[in-house]
């Protein structure tokens, strides 16, 4: 997969890739939304993420990140790596083994780590994830580089230009 990573658009909707399993997950998600404490749990997780972000921003580990973002229950951290970032950033190969060893499944997209906890996660488990994120960031060797974040439409244009260099211009 690593050798073909530049050939495709990797940010495809999870439910479209998984067939029956994805549909079962979607139905289970709808069941969770119907529970009385759903919004309380979303708020609790978002608040927990925001406290973790404040903790990161006030520590030396902030130098290891170029961007931190919280959207509801999603926490996204862009690692400050020596490479240019993007989907093929070599740090992605270190992420899965490091966290899987601790029983944590994280979705790396190159140098971006996404924490997408289930709504039923307990605070103690969130803290475990945060602690392991801090240890992972601390273990990286990085050098300060300017924030290279672009808007999503700019990323799409870069991918489209790359694809055109491989396949030629698109025709309608």
mmCIF file with all atom_site columns, N, CA and C in Angstrom, residues 7-61:
data_model
loop_
_atom_site.group_PDB
_atom_site.id
_atom_site.type_symbol
_atom_site.label_atom_id
_atom_site.label_alt_id
_atom_site.label_comp_id
_atom_site.label_asym_id
_atom_site.label_entity_id
_atom_site.label_seq_id
_atom_site.pdbx_PDB_ins_code
_atom_site.Cartn_x
_atom_site.Cartn_y
_atom_site.Cartn_z
_atom_site.occupancy
_atom_site.B_iso_or_equiv
_atom_site.pdbx_formal_charge
_atom_site.auth_seq_id
_atom_site.auth_comp_id
_atom_site.auth_asym_id
_atom_site.auth_atom_id
_atom_site.pdbx_PDB_model_num
ATOM 1   N N  . UNK A 1 7  ? -1.292  7.214  -5.555 1.00 0.00 ? 7  UNK A N  1
ATOM 2   C CA . UNK A 1 7  ? -2.145  6.917  -6.705 1.00 0.00 ? 7  UNK A CA 1
ATOM 3   C C  . UNK A 1 7  ? -3.621  7.149  -6.457 1.00 0.00 ? 7  UNK A C  1
ATOM 4   N N  . UNK A 1 8  ? -4.036  7.337  -5.251 1.00 0.00 ? 8  UNK A N  1
ATOM 5   C CA . UNK A 1 8  ? -5.471  7.442  -5.016 1.00 0.00 ? 8  UNK A CA 1
ATOM 6   C C  . UNK A 1 8  ? -5.821  8.486  -3.997 1.00 0.00 ? 8  UNK A C  1
ATOM 7   N N  . UNK A 1 9  ? -7.084  8.789  -3.936 1.00 0.00 ? 9  UNK A N  1
ATOM 8   C CA . UNK A 1 9  ? -7.610  9.724  -2.954 1.00 0.00 ? 9  UNK A CA 1
ATOM 9   C C  . UNK A 1 9  ? -8.025  8.895  -1.751 1.00 0.00 ? 9  UNK A C  1
ATOM 10  N N  . UNK A 1 10 ? -7.292  8.996  -0.643 1.00 0.00 ? 10 UNK A N  1
ATOM 11  C CA . UNK A 1 10 ? -7.460  8.095  0.484  1.00 0.00 ? 10 UNK A CA 1
ATOM 12  C C  . UNK A 1 10 ? -8.523  8.524  1.478  1.00 0.00 ? 10 UNK A C  1
ATOM 13  N N  . UNK A 1 11 ? -9.114  9.673  1.297  1.00 0.00 ? 11 UNK A N  1
ATOM 14  C CA . UNK A 1 11 ? -10.092 10.156 2.260  1.00 0.00 ? 11 UNK A CA 1
ATOM 15  C C  . UNK A 1 11 ? -11.502 9.808  1.795  1.00 0.00 ? 11 UNK A C  1
ATOM 16  N N  . UNK A 1 12 ? -11.762 8.518  1.667  1.00 0.00 ? 12 UNK A N  1
ATOM 17  C CA . UNK A 1 12 ? -13.058 8.036  1.206  1.00 0.00 ? 12 UNK A CA 1
ATOM 18  C C  . UNK A 1 12 ? -13.910 7.732  2.423  1.00 0.00 ? 12 UNK A C  1
ATOM 19  N N  . UNK A 1 13 ? -15.208 7.936  2.299  1.00 0.00 ? 13 UNK A N  1
ATOM 20  C CA . UNK A 1 13 ? -16.130 7.688  3.405  1.00 0.00 ? 13 UNK A CA 1
ATOM 21  C C  . UNK A 1 13 ? -16.038 6.248  3.888  1.00 0.00 ? 13 UNK A C  1
ATOM 22  N N  . UNK A 1 14 ? -15.886 6.058  5.177  1.00 0.00 ? 14 UNK A N  1
ATOM 23  C CA . UNK A 1 14 ? -15.696 4.739  5.776  1.00 0.00 ? 14 UNK A CA 1
ATOM 24  C C  . UNK A 1 14 ? -16.860 3.807  5.470  1.00 0.00 ? 14 UNK A C  1
ATOM 25  N N  . UNK A 1 15 ? -18.080 4.306  5.530  1.00 0.00 ? 15 UNK A N  1
ATOM 26  C CA . UNK A 1 15 ? -19.219 3.432  5.339  1.00 0.00 ? 15 UNK A CA 1
ATOM 27  C C  . UNK A 1 15 ? -19.294 2.905  3.906  1.00 0.00 ? 15 UNK A C  1
ATOM 28  N N  . UNK A 1 16 ? -18.777 3.641  2.932  1.00 0.00 ? 16 UNK A N  1
ATOM 29  C CA . UNK A 1 16 ? -18.834 3.155  1.553  1.00 0.00 ? 16 UNK A CA 1
ATOM 30  C C  . UNK A 1 16 ? -17.808 2.058  1.303  1.00 0.00 ? 16 UNK A C  1
ATOM 31  N N  . UNK A 1 17 ? -16.773 1.969  2.121  1.00 0.00 ? 17 UNK A N  1
ATOM 32  C CA . UNK A 1 17 ? -15.738 0.963  1.928  1.00 0.00 ? 17 UNK A CA 1
ATOM 33  C C  . UNK A 1 17 ? -16.081 -0.363 2.578  1.00 0.00 ? 17 UNK A C  1
ATOM 34  N N  . UNK A 1 18 ? -16.956 -0.350 3.557  1.00 0.00 ? 18 UNK A N  1
ATOM 35  C CA . UNK A 1 18 ? -17.101 -1.511 4.410  1.00 0.00 ? 18 UNK A CA 1
ATOM 36  C C  . UNK A 1 18 ? -18.299 -2.389 4.114  1.00 0.00 ? 18 UNK A C  1
ATOM 37  N N  . UNK A 1 19 ? -19.175 -1.992 3.231  1.00 0.00 ? 19 UNK A N  1
ATOM 38  C CA . UNK A 1 19 ? -20.335 -2.807 2.913  1.00 0.00 ? 19 UNK A CA 1
ATOM 39  C C  . UNK A 1 19 ? -21.188 -3.074 4.136  1.00 0.00 ? 19 UNK A C  1
ATOM 40  N N  . UNK A 1 20 ? -21.447 -4.350 4.400  1.00 0.00 ? 20 UNK A N  1
ATOM 41  C CA . UNK A 1 20 ? -22.338 -4.749 5.490  1.00 0.00 ? 20 UNK A CA 1
ATOM 42  C C  . UNK A 1 20 ? -21.819 -4.286 6.854  1.00 0.00 ? 20 UNK A C  1
ATOM 43  N N  . UNK A 1 21 ? -20.524 -4.396 7.066  1.00 0.00 ? 21 UNK A N  1
ATOM 44  C CA . UNK A 1 21 ? -19.955 -3.967 8.348  1.00 0.00 ? 21 UNK A CA 1
ATOM 45  C C  . UNK A 1 21 ? -20.160 -2.466 8.559  1.00 0.00 ? 21 UNK A C  1
ATOM 46  N N  . UNK A 1 22 ? -19.933 -1.684 7.517  1.00 0.00 ? 22 UNK A N  1
ATOM 47  C CA . UNK A 1 22 ? -20.134 -0.239 7.609  1.00 0.00 ? 22 UNK A CA 1
ATOM 48  C C  . UNK A 1 22 ? -21.593 0.109  7.870  1.00 0.00 ? 22 UNK A C  1
ATOM 49  N N  . UNK A 1 23 ? -22.501 -0.609 7.220  1.00 0.00 ? 23 UNK A N  1
ATOM 50  C CA . UNK A 1 23 ? -23.932 -0.366 7.454  1.00 0.00 ? 23 UNK A CA 1
ATOM 51  C C  . UNK A 1 23 ? -24.321 -0.715 8.885  1.00 0.00 ? 23 UNK A C  1
ATOM 52  N N  . UNK A 1 24 ? -23.783 -1.816 9.410  1.00 0.00 ? 24 UNK A N  1
ATOM 53  C CA . UNK A 1 24 ? -24.065 -2.191 10.801 1.00 0.00 ? 24 UNK A CA 1
ATOM 54  C C  . UNK A 1 24 ? -23.553 -1.119 11.752 1.00 0.00 ? 24 UNK A C  1
ATOM 55  N N  . UNK A 1 25 ? -22.375 -0.576 11.458 1.00 0.00 ? 25 UNK A N  1
ATOM 56  C CA . UNK A 1 25 ? -21.820 0.494  12.294 1.00 0.00 ? 25 UNK A CA 1
ATOM 57  C C  . UNK A 1 25 ? -22.702 1.741  12.216 1.00 0.00 ? 25 UNK A C  1
ATOM 58  N N  . UNK A 1 26 ? -23.204 2.046  11.021 1.00 0.00 ? 26 UNK A N  1
ATOM 59  C CA . UNK A 1 26 ? -24.075 3.210  10.856 1.00 0.00 ? 26 UNK A CA 1
ATOM 60  C C  . UNK A 1 26 ? -25.366 3.039  11.652 1.00 0.00 ? 26 UNK A C  1
ATOM 61  N N  . UNK A 1 27 ? -25.947 1.851  11.606 1.00 0.00 ? 27 UNK A N  1
ATOM 62  C CA . UNK A 1 27 ? -27.186 1.583  12.355 1.00 0.00 ? 27 UNK A CA 1
ATOM 63  C C  . UNK A 1 27 ? -26.923 1.687  13.858 1.00 0.00 ? 27 UNK A C  1
ATOM 64  N N  . UNK A 1 28 ? -25.802 1.127  14.317 1.00 0.00 ? 28 UNK A N  1
ATOM 65  C CA . UNK A 1 28 ? -25.453 1.228  15.739 1.00 0.00 ? 28 UNK A CA 1
ATOM 66  C C  . UNK A 1 28 ? -25.253 2.681  16.140 1.00 0.00 ? 28 UNK A C  1
ATOM 67  N N  . UNK A 1 29 ? -24.666 3.483  15.247 1.00 0.00 ? 29 UNK A N  1
ATOM 68  C CA . UNK A 1 29 ? -24.476 4.912  15.523 1.00 0.00 ? 29 UNK A CA 1
ATOM 69  C C  . UNK A 1 29 ? -25.813 5.615  15.672 1.00 0.00 ? 29 UNK A C  1
ATOM 70  N N  . UNK A 1 30 ? -26.763 5.267  14.817 1.00 0.00 ? 30 UNK A N  1
ATOM 71  C CA . UNK A 1 30 ? -28.096 5.877  14.914 1.00 0.00 ? 30 UNK A CA 1
ATOM 72  C C  . UNK A 1 30 ? -28.771 5.497  16.229 1.00 0.00 ? 30 UNK A C  1
ATOM 73  N N  . UNK A 1 31 ? -28.563 4.257  16.669 1.00 0.00 ? 31 UNK A N  1
ATOM 74  C CA . UNK A 1 31 ? -29.107 3.837  17.965 1.00 0.00 ? 31 UNK A CA 1
ATOM 75  C C  . UNK A 1 31 ? -28.514 4.672  19.098 1.00 0.00 ? 31 UNK A C  1
ATOM 76  N N  . UNK A 1 32 ? -27.209 4.950  19.030 1.00 0.00 ? 32 UNK A N  1
ATOM 77  C CA . UNK A 1 32 ? -26.568 5.770  20.069 1.00 0.00 ? 32 UNK A CA 1
ATOM 78  C C  . UNK A 1 32 ? -27.128 7.189  20.087 1.00 0.00 ? 32 UNK A C  1
ATOM 79  N N  . UNK A 1 33 ? -27.390 7.726  18.905 1.00 0.00 ? 33 UNK A N  1
ATOM 80  C CA . UNK A 1 33 ? -27.911 9.091  18.819 1.00 0.00 ? 33 UNK A CA 1
ATOM 81  C C  . UNK A 1 33 ? -29.257 9.196  19.524 1.00 0.00 ? 33 UNK A C  1
ATOM 82  N N  . UNK A 1 34 ? -30.008 8.113  19.495 1.00 0.00 ? 34 UNK A N  1
ATOM 83  C CA . UNK A 1 34 ? -31.316 8.114  20.135 1.00 0.00 ? 34 UNK A CA 1
ATOM 84  C C  . UNK A 1 34 ? -31.288 8.000  21.647 1.00 0.00 ? 34 UNK A C  1
ATOM 85  N N  . UNK A 1 35 ? -30.139 7.725  22.235 1.00 0.00 ? 35 UNK A N  1
ATOM 86  C CA . UNK A 1 35 ? -30.057 7.576  23.690 1.00 0.00 ? 35 UNK A CA 1
ATOM 87  C C  . UNK A 1 35 ? -30.129 8.943  24.377 1.00 0.00 ? 35 UNK A C  1
ATOM 88  N N  . UNK A 1 36 ? -30.679 8.923  25.586 1.00 0.00 ? 36 UNK A N  1
ATOM 89  C CA . UNK A 1 36 ? -30.884 10.169 26.339 1.00 0.00 ? 36 UNK A CA 1
ATOM 90  C C  . UNK A 1 36 ? -29.596 10.914 26.640 1.00 0.00 ? 36 UNK A C  1
ATOM 91  N N  . UNK A 1 37 ? -28.524 10.186 26.903 1.00 0.00 ? 37 UNK A N  1
ATOM 92  C CA . UNK A 1 37 ? -27.268 10.841 27.308 1.00 0.00 ? 37 UNK A CA 1
ATOM 93  C C  . UNK A 1 37 ? -26.315 11.100 26.137 1.00 0.00 ? 37 UNK A C  1
ATOM 94  N N  . UNK A 1 38 ? -26.794 10.968 24.917 1.00 0.00 ? 38 UNK A N  1
ATOM 95  C CA . UNK A 1 38 ? -25.926 11.131 23.745 1.00 0.00 ? 38 UNK A CA 1
ATOM 96  C C  . UNK A 1 38 ? -25.273 12.517 23.713 1.00 0.00 ? 38 UNK A C  1
ATOM 97  N N  . UNK A 1 39 ? -26.079 13.571 23.778 1.00 0.00 ? 39 UNK A N  1
ATOM 98  C CA . UNK A 1 39 ? -25.525 14.930 23.690 1.00 0.00 ? 39 UNK A CA 1
ATOM 99  C C  . UNK A 1 39 ? -24.630 15.255 24.879 1.00 0.00 ? 39 UNK A C  1
ATOM 100 N N  . UNK A 1 40 ? -24.963 14.729 26.048 1.00 0.00 ? 40 UNK A N  1
ATOM 101 C CA . UNK A 1 40 ? -24.105 14.925 27.225 1.00 0.00 ? 40 UNK A CA 1
ATOM 102 C C  . UNK A 1 40 ? -22.739 14.292 26.982 1.00 0.00 ? 40 UNK A C  1
ATOM 103 N N  . UNK A 1 41 ? -22.723 13.109 26.392 1.00 0.00 ? 41 UNK A N  1
ATOM 104 C CA . UNK A 1 41 ? -21.455 12.426 26.129 1.00 0.00 ? 41 UNK A CA 1
ATOM 105 C C  . UNK A 1 41 ? -20.637 13.155 25.067 1.00 0.00 ? 41 UNK A C  1
ATOM 106 N N  . UNK A 1 42 ? -21.299 13.651 24.036 1.00 0.00 ? 42 UNK A N  1
ATOM 107 C CA . UNK A 1 42 ? -20.587 14.421 23.008 1.00 0.00 ? 42 UNK A CA 1
ATOM 108 C C  . UNK A 1 42 ? -19.946 15.655 23.634 1.00 0.00 ? 42 UNK A C  1
ATOM 109 N N  . UNK A 1 43 ? -20.708 16.357 24.461 1.00 0.00 ? 43 UNK A N  1
ATOM 110 C CA . UNK A 1 43 ? -20.196 17.551 25.136 1.00 0.00 ? 43 UNK A CA 1
ATOM 111 C C  . UNK A 1 43 ? -19.044 17.196 26.073 1.00 0.00 ? 43 UNK A C  1
ATOM 112 N N  . UNK A 1 44 ? -19.179 16.083 26.785 1.00 0.00 ? 44 UNK A N  1
ATOM 113 C CA . UNK A 1 44 ? -18.127 15.641 27.707 1.00 0.00 ? 44 UNK A CA 1
ATOM 114 C C  . UNK A 1 44 ? -16.842 15.340 26.950 1.00 0.00 ? 44 UNK A C  1
ATOM 115 N N  . UNK A 1 45 ? -16.949 14.644 25.829 1.00 0.00 ? 45 UNK A N  1
ATOM 116 C CA . UNK A 1 45 ? -15.760 14.294 25.040 1.00 0.00 ? 45 UNK A CA 1
ATOM 117 C C  . UNK A 1 45 ? -15.124 15.546 24.447 1.00 0.00 ? 45 UNK A C  1
ATOM 118 N N  . UNK A 1 46 ? -15.948 16.434 23.897 1.00 0.00 ? 46 UNK A N  1
ATOM 119 C CA . UNK A 1 46 ? -15.402 17.669 23.320 1.00 0.00 ? 46 UNK A CA 1
ATOM 120 C C  . UNK A 1 46 ? -14.685 18.493 24.393 1.00 0.00 ? 46 UNK A C  1
ATOM 121 N N  . UNK A 1 47 ? -15.280 18.606 25.572 1.00 0.00 ? 47 UNK A N  1
ATOM 122 C CA . UNK A 1 47 ? -14.640 19.348 26.669 1.00 0.00 ? 47 UNK A CA 1
ATOM 123 C C  . UNK A 1 47 ? -13.321 18.699 27.071 1.00 0.00 ? 47 UNK A C  1
ATOM 124 N N  . UNK A 1 48 ? -13.302 17.387 27.093 1.00 0.00 ? 48 UNK A N  1
ATOM 125 C CA . UNK A 1 48 ? -12.078 16.662 27.431 1.00 0.00 ? 48 UNK A CA 1
ATOM 126 C C  . UNK A 1 48 ? -10.994 16.936 26.385 1.00 0.00 ? 48 UNK A C  1
ATOM 127 N N  . UNK A 1 49 ? -11.380 16.892 25.112 1.00 0.00 ? 49 UNK A N  1
ATOM 128 C CA . UNK A 1 49 ? -10.421 17.209 24.037 1.00 0.00 ? 49 UNK A CA 1
ATOM 129 C C  . UNK A 1 49 ? -9.876  18.623 24.204 1.00 0.00 ? 49 UNK A C  1
ATOM 130 N N  . UNK A 1 50 ? -10.758 19.574 24.507 1.00 0.00 ? 50 UNK A N  1
ATOM 131 C CA . UNK A 1 50 ? -10.329 20.968 24.643 1.00 0.00 ? 50 UNK A CA 1
ATOM 132 C C  . UNK A 1 50 ? -9.378  21.153 25.824 1.00 0.00 ? 50 UNK A C  1
ATOM 133 N N  . UNK A 1 51 ? -9.617  20.435 26.917 1.00 0.00 ? 51 UNK A N  1
ATOM 134 C CA . UNK A 1 51 ? -8.684  20.503 28.061 1.00 0.00 ? 51 UNK A CA 1
ATOM 135 C C  . UNK A 1 51 ? -7.333  19.906 27.671 1.00 0.00 ? 51 UNK A C  1
ATOM 136 N N  . UNK A 1 52 ? -7.351  18.825 26.894 1.00 0.00 ? 52 UNK A N  1
ATOM 137 C CA . UNK A 1 52 ? -6.099  18.218 26.441 1.00 0.00 ? 52 UNK A CA 1
ATOM 138 C C  . UNK A 1 52 ? -5.341  19.172 25.517 1.00 0.00 ? 52 UNK A C  1
ATOM 139 N N  . UNK A 1 53 ? -6.058  19.840 24.639 1.00 0.00 ? 53 UNK A N  1
ATOM 140 C CA . UNK A 1 53 ? -5.429  20.813 23.739 1.00 0.00 ? 53 UNK A CA 1
ATOM 141 C C  . UNK A 1 53 ? -4.755  21.916 24.545 1.00 0.00 ? 53 UNK A C  1
ATOM 142 N N  . UNK A 1 54 ? -5.432  22.426 25.569 1.00 0.00 ? 54 UNK A N  1
ATOM 143 C CA . UNK A 1 54 ? -4.839  23.466 26.429 1.00 0.00 ? 54 UNK A CA 1
ATOM 144 C C  . UNK A 1 54 ? -3.588  22.928 27.109 1.00 0.00 ? 54 UNK A C  1
ATOM 145 N N  . UNK A 1 55 ? -3.655  21.679 27.543 1.00 0.00 ? 55 UNK A N  1
ATOM 146 C CA . UNK A 1 55 ? -2.488  21.048 28.182 1.00 0.00 ? 55 UNK A CA 1
ATOM 147 C C  . UNK A 1 55 ? -1.321  20.965 27.192 1.00 0.00 ? 55 UNK A C  1
ATOM 148 N N  . UNK A 1 56 ? -1.608  20.588 25.958 1.00 0.00 ? 56 UNK A N  1
ATOM 149 C CA . UNK A 1 56 ? -0.551  20.506 24.940 1.00 0.00 ? 56 UNK A CA 1
ATOM 150 C C  . UNK A 1 56 ? 0.032   21.876 24.631 1.00 0.00 ? 56 UNK A C  1
ATOM 151 N N  . UNK A 1 57 ? -0.842  22.859 24.444 1.00 0.00 ? 57 UNK A N  1
ATOM 152 C CA . UNK A 1 57 ? -0.390  24.197 24.061 1.00 0.00 ? 57 UNK A CA 1
ATOM 153 C C  . UNK A 1 57 ? 0.480   24.841 25.136 1.00 0.00 ? 57 UNK A C  1
ATOM 154 N N  . UNK A 1 58 ? 0.305   24.414 26.375 1.00 0.00 ? 58 UNK A N  1
ATOM 155 C CA . UNK A 1 58 ? 1.089   24.966 27.472 1.00 0.00 ? 58 UNK A CA 1
ATOM 156 C C  . UNK A 1 58 ? 2.296   24.108 27.821 1.00 0.00 ? 58 UNK A C  1
ATOM 157 N N  . UNK A 1 59 ? 2.655   23.183 26.953 1.00 0.00 ? 59 UNK A N  1
ATOM 158 C CA . UNK A 1 59 ? 3.798   22.317 27.231 1.00 0.00 ? 59 UNK A CA 1
ATOM 159 C C  . UNK A 1 59 ? 4.832   22.430 26.114 1.00 0.00 ? 59 UNK A C  1
ATOM 160 N N  . UNK A 1 60 ? 5.976   21.850 26.358 1.00 0.00 ? 60 UNK A N  1
ATOM 161 C CA . UNK A 1 60 ? 7.040   21.836 25.365 1.00 0.00 ? 60 UNK A CA 1
ATOM 162 C C  . UNK A 1 60 ? 6.631   20.998 24.143 1.00 0.00 ? 60 UNK A C  1
ATOM 163 N N  . UNK A 1 61 ? 5.651   20.130 24.295 1.00 0.00 ? 61 UNK A N  1
ATOM 164 C CA . UNK A 1 61 ? 5.216   19.268 23.198 1.00 0.00 ? 61 UNK A CA 1
ATOM 165 C C  . UNK A 1 61 ? 4.558   20.051 22.061 1.00 0.00 ? 61 UNK A C  1
#
